[in-house]
PDB file of C-alpha atoms in Angstrom:
ATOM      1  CA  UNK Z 706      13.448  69.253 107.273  1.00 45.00           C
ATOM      2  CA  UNK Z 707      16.258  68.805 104.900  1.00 43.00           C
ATOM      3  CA  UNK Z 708      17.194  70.703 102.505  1.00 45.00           C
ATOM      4  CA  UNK Z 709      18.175  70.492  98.497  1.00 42.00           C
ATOM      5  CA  UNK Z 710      21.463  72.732  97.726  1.00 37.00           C
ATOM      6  CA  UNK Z 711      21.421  73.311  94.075  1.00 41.00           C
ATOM      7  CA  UNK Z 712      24.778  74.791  92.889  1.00 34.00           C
ATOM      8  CA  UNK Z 713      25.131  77.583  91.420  1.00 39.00           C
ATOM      9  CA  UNK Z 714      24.297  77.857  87.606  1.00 47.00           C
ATOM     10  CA  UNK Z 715      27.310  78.522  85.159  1.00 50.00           C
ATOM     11  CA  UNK Z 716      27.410  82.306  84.364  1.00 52.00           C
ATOM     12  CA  UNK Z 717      27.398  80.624  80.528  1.00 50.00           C
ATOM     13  CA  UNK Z 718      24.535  78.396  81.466  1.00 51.00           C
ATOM     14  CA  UNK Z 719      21.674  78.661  78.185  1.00 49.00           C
ATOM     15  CA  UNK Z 720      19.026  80.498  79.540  1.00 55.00           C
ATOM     16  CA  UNK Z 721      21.489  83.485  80.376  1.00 74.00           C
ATOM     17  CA  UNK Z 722      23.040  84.355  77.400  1.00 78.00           C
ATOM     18  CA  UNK Z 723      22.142  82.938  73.929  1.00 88.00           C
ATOM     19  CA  UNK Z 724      24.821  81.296  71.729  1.00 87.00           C
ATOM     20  CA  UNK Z 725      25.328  84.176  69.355  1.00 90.00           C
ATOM     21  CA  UNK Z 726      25.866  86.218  72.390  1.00 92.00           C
ATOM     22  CA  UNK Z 727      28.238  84.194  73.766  1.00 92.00           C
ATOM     23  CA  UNK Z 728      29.976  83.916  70.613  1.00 93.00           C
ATOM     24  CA  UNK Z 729      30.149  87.460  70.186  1.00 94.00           C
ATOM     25  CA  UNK Z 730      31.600  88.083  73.967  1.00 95.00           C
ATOM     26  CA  UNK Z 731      34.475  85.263  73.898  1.00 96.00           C
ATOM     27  CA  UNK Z 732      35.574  86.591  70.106  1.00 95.00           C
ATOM     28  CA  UNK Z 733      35.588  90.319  71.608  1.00 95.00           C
ATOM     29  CA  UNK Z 734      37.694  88.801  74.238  1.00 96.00           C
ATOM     30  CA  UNK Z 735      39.764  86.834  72.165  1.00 95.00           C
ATOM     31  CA  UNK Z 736      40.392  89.535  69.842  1.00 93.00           C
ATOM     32  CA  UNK Z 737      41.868  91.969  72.810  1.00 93.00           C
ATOM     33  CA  UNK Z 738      43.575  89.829  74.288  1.00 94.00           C
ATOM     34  CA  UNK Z 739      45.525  88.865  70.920  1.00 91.00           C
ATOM     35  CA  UNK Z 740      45.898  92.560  70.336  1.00 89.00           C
ATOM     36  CA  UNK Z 741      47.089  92.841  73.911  1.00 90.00           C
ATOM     37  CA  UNK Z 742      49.925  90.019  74.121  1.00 89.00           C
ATOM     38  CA  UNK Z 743      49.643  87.848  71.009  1.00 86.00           C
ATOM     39  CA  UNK Z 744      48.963  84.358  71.162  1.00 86.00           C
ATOM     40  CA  UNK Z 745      50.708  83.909  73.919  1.00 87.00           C
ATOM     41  CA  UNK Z 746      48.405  86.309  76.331  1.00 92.00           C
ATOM     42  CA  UNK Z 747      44.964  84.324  75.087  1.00 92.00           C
ATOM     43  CA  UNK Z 748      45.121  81.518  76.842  1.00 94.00           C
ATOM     44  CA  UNK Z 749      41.964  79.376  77.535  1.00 95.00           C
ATOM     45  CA  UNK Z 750      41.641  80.555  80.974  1.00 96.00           C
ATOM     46  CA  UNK Z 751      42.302  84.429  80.332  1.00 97.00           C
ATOM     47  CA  UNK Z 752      39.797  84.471  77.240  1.00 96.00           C
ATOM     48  CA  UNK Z 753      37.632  82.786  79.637  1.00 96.00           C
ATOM     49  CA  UNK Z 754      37.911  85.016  82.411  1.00 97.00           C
ATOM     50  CA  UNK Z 755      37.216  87.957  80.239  1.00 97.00           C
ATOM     51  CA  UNK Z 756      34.232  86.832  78.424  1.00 96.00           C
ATOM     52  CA  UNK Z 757      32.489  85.855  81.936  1.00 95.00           C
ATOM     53  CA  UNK Z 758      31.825  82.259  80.041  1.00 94.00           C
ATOM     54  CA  UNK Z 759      33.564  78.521  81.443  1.00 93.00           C
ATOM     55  CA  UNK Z 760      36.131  76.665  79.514  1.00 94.00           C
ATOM     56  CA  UNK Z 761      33.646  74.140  79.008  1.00 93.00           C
ATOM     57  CA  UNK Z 762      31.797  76.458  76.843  1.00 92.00           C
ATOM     58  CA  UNK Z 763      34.898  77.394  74.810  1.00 94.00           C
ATOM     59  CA  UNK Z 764      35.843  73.920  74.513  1.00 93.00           C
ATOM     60  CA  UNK Z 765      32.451  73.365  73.418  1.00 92.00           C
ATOM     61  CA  UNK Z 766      32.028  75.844  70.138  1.00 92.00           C
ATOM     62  CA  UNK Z 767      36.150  75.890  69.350  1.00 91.00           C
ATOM     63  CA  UNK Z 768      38.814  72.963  69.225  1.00 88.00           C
ATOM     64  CA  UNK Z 769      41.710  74.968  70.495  1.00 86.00           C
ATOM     65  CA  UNK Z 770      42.786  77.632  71.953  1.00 87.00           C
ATOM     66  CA  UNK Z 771      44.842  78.882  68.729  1.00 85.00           C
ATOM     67  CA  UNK Z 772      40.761  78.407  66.701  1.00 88.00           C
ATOM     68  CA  UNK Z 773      39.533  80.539  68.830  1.00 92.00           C
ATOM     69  CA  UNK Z 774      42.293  83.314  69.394  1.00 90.00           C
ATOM     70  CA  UNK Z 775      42.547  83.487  65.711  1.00 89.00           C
ATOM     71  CA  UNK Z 776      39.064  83.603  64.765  1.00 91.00           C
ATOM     72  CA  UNK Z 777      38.800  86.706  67.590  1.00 92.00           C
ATOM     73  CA  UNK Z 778      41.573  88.385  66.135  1.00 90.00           C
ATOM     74  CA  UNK Z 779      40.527  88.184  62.694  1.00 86.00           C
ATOM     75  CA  UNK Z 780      37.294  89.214  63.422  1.00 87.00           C
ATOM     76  CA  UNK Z 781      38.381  92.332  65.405  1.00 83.00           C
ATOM     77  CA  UNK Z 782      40.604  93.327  62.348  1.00 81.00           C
ATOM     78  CA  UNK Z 783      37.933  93.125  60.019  1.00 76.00           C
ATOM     79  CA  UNK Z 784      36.438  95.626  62.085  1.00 73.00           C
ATOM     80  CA  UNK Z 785      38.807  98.266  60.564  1.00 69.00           C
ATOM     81  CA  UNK Z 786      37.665  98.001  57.058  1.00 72.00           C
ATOM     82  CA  UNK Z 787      34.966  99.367  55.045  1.00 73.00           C
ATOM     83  CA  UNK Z 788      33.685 100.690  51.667  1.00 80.00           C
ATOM     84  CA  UNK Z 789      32.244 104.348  50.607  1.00 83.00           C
ATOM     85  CA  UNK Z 790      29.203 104.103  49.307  1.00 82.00           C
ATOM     86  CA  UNK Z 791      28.293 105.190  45.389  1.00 86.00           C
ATOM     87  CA  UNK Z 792      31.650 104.892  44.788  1.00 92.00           C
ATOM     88  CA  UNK Z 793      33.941 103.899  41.019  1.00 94.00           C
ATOM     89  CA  UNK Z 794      35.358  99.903  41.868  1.00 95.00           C
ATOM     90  CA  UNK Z 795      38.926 101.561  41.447  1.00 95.00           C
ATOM     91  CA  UNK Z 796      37.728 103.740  44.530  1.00 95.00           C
ATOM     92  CA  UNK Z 797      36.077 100.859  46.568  1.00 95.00           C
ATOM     93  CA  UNK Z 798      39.505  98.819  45.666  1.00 96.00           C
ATOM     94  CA  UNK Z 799      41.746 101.869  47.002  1.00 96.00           C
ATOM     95  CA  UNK Z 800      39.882 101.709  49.882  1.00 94.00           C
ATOM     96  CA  UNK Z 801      40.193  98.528  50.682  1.00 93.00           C
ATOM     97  CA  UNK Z 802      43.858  98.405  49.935  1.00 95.00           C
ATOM     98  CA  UNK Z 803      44.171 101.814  52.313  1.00 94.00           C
ATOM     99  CA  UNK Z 804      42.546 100.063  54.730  1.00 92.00           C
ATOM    100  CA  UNK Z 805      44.620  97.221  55.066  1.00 92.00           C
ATOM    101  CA  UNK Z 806      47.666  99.056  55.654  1.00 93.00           C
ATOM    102  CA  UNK Z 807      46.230 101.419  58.215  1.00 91.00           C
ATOM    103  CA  UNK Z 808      45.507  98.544  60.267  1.00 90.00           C
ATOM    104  CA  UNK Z 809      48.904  96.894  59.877  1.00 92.00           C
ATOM    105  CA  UNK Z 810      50.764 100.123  60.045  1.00 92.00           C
ATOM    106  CA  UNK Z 811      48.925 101.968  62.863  1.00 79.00           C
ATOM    107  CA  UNK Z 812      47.537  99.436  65.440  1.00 84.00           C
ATOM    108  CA  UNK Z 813      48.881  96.297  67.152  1.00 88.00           C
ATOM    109  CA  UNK Z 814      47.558  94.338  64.592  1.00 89.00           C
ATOM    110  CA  UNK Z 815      50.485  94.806  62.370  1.00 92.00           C
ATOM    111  CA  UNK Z 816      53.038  93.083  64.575  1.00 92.00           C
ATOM    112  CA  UNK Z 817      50.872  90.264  65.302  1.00 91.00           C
ATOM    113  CA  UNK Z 818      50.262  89.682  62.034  1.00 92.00           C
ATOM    114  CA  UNK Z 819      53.839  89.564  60.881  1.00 94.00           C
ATOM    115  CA  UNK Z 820      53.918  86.907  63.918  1.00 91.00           C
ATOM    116  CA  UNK Z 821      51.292  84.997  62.655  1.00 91.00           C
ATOM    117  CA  UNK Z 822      52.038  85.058  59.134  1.00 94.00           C
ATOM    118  CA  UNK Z 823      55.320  83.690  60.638  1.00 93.00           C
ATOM    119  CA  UNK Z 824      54.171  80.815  62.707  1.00 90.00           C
ATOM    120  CA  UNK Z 825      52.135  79.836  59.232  1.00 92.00           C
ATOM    121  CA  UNK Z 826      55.249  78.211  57.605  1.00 94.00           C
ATOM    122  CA  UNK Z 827      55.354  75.915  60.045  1.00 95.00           C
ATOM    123  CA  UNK Z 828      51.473  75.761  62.075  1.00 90.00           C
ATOM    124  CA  UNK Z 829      48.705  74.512  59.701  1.00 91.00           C
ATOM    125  CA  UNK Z 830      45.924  75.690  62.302  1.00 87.00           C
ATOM    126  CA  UNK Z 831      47.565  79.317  61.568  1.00 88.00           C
ATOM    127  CA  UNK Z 832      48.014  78.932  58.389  1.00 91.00           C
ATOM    128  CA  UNK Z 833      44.513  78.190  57.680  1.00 90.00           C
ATOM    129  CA  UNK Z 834      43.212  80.161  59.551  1.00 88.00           C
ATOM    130  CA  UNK Z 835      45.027  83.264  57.586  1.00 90.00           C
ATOM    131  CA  UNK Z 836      43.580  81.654  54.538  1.00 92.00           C
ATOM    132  CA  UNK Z 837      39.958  81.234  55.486  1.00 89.00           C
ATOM    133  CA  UNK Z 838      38.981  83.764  58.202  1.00 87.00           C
ATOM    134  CA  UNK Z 839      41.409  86.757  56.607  1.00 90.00           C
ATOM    135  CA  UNK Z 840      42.485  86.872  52.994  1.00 92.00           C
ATOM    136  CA  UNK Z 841      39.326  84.643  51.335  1.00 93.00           C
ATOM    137  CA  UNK Z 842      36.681  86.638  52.302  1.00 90.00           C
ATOM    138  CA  UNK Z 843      38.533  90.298  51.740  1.00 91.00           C
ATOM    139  CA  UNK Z 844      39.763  88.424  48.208  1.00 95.00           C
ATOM    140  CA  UNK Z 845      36.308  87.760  47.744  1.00 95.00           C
ATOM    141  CA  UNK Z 846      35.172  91.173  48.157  1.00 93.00           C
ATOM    142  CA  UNK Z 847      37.975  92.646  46.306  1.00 95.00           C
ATOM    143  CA  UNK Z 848      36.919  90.176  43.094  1.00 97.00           C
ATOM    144  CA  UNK Z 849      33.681  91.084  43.361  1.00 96.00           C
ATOM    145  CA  UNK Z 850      34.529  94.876  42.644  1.00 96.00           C
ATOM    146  CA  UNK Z 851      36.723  93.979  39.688  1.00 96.00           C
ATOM    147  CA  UNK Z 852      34.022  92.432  38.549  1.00 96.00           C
ATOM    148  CA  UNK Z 853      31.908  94.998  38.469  1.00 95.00           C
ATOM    149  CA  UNK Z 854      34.661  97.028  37.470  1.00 95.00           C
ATOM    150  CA  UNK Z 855      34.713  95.150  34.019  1.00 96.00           C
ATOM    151  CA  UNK Z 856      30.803  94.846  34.264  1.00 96.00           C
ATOM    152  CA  UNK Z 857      30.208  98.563  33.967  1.00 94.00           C
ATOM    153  CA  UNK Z 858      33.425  98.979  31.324  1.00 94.00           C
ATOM    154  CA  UNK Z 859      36.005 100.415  34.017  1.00 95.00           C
ATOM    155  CA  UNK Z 860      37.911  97.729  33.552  1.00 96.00           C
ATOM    156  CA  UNK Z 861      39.228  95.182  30.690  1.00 94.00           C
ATOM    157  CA  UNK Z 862      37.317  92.444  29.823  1.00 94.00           C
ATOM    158  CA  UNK Z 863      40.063  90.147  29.555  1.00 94.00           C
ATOM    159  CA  UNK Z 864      41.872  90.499  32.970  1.00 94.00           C
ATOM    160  CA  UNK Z 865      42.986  87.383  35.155  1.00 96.00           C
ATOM    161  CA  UNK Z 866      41.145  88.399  38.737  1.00 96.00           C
ATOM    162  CA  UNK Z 867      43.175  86.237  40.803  1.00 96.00           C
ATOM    163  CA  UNK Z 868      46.289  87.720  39.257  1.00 95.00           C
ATOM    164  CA  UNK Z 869      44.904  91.142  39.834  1.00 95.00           C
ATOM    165  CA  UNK Z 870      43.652  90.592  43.408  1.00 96.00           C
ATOM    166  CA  UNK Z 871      47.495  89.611  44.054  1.00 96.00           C
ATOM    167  CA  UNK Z 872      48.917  92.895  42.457  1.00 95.00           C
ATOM    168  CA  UNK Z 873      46.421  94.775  44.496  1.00 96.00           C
ATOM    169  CA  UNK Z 874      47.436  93.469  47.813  1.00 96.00           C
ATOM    170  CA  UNK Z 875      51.216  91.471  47.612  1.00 97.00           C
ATOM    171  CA  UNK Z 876      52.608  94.763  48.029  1.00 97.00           C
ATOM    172  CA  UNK Z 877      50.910  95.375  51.346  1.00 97.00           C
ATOM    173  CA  UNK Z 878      52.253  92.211  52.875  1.00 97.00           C
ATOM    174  CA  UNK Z 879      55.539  92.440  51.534  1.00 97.00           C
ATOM    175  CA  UNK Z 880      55.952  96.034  53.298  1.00 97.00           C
ATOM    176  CA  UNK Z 881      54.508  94.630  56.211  1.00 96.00           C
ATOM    177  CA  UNK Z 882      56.943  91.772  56.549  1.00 96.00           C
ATOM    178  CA  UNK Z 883      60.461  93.616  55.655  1.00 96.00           C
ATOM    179  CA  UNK Z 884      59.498  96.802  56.644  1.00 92.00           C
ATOM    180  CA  UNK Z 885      61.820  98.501  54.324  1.00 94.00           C
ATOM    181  CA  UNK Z 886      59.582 101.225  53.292  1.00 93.00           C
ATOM    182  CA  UNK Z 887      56.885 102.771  54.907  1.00 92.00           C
ATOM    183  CA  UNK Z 888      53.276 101.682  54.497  1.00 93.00           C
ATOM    184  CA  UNK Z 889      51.364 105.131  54.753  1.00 93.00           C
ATOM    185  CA  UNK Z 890      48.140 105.735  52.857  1.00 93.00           C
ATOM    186  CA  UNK Z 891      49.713 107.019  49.953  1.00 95.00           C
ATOM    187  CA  UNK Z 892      51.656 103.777  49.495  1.00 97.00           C
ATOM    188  CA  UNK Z 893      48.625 102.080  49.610  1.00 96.00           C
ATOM    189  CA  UNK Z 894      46.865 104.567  47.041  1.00 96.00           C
ATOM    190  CA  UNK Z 895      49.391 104.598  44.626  1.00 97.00           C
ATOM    191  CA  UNK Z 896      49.683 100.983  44.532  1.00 96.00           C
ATOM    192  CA  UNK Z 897      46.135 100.681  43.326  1.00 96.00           C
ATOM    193  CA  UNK Z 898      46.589 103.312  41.185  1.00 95.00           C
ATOM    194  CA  UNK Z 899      49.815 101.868  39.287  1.00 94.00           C
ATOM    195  CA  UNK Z 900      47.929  97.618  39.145  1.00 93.00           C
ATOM    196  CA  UNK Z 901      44.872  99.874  37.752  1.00 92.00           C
ATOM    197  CA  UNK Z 902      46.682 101.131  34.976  1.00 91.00           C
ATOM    198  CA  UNK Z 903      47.169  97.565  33.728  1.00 87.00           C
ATOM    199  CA  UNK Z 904      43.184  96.768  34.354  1.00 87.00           C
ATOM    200  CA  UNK Z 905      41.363  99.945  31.755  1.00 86.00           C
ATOM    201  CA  UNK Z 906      40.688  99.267  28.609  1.00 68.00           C
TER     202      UNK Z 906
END
């Protein structure tokens, strides 16, 4: 009697995992692997390997391999920051600004993102992926507090946000870059402190 050999069903196959879970396992991947070795050490096949999932399937949700290294990375930085709760907006914005350079001054992430930040002048994927998956939506955070910060009479009425939002973080980035003086948490505390000055009434 003959007999039908099925092969074996893709350890990625739907049925297994569902798409936000294998989402979540190749970004996890992604993101070590960047922290790791950098670009260079998330290859298809290695990101692969360690999320259990085919190539297919990261072929399928991401154009590139840089789309999806990025997005890993950026999503395992954002990790690192948070907000107290019940807190003033100039508290919620020194934490945010604290945060940042605890992860760039403390953890791999700080070298890699010189790298990248590098490879930006002359990579659009990079580039836009800085923009979109790393400074919008902790710009958009940060504007929402100075809103609020004006909204409960913390902070002048009149102030430019974007402007603001740069004074608040440039400093953090240009540390990180030239690394001419450290970027400890009092850096990071007194720069709030000194672009808040310039935001009450």
């Amino acid at each position: 009697m003959e007999q039908t050999v099925r092969a074996p069903r893709d350890r990625d196959e739907p049925g297994r995992r569902s798409r936000e879970q294998l989402r979540d396992a190749v970004l996890t991947a992604a993101g070590e692997l960047m922290l790791e070795g950098g670009l260079a050490a998330a290859t298809m096949e290695a990101i692969a390997a360690r999320a259990a999932v085919s190539k297919r399937t990261l072929y399928k949700y991401w154009p590139s391999r840089g789309a999806v290294a990025l997005e890993g990375f950026m999503r395992n930085a954002a990790s690192s920051w948070s907000l107290p709760d019940d807190a003033s907006a100039t508290e919620q914005l020194t934490a945010l600004v604290v945060s940042a350079a605890r992860l760039f001054d403390g953890t791999p992430a700080g070298p890699l993102m010189r790298s990248l930040i590098a490879d930006a002048q002359s990579q659009d994927e990079i580039a836009t992926a800085i923009r979109e998956q790393w400074l919008r939506p902790r710009r958009a955070v940060a504007a929402d507090l100075i809103r609020r910060g004006v909204a409960e009479g913390e902070f002048r009425p009149d102030i430019d946000v974007e402007i603001t939002l740069d004074l608040l973080f440039a400093p953090v980035y240009y540390r990180l870059l030239l690394g001419h003086e450290p970027m400890d948490e009092d850096f990071a505390t007194a720069t709030v402190e000194h672009a808040v000055i310039g935001l009450r009434r």
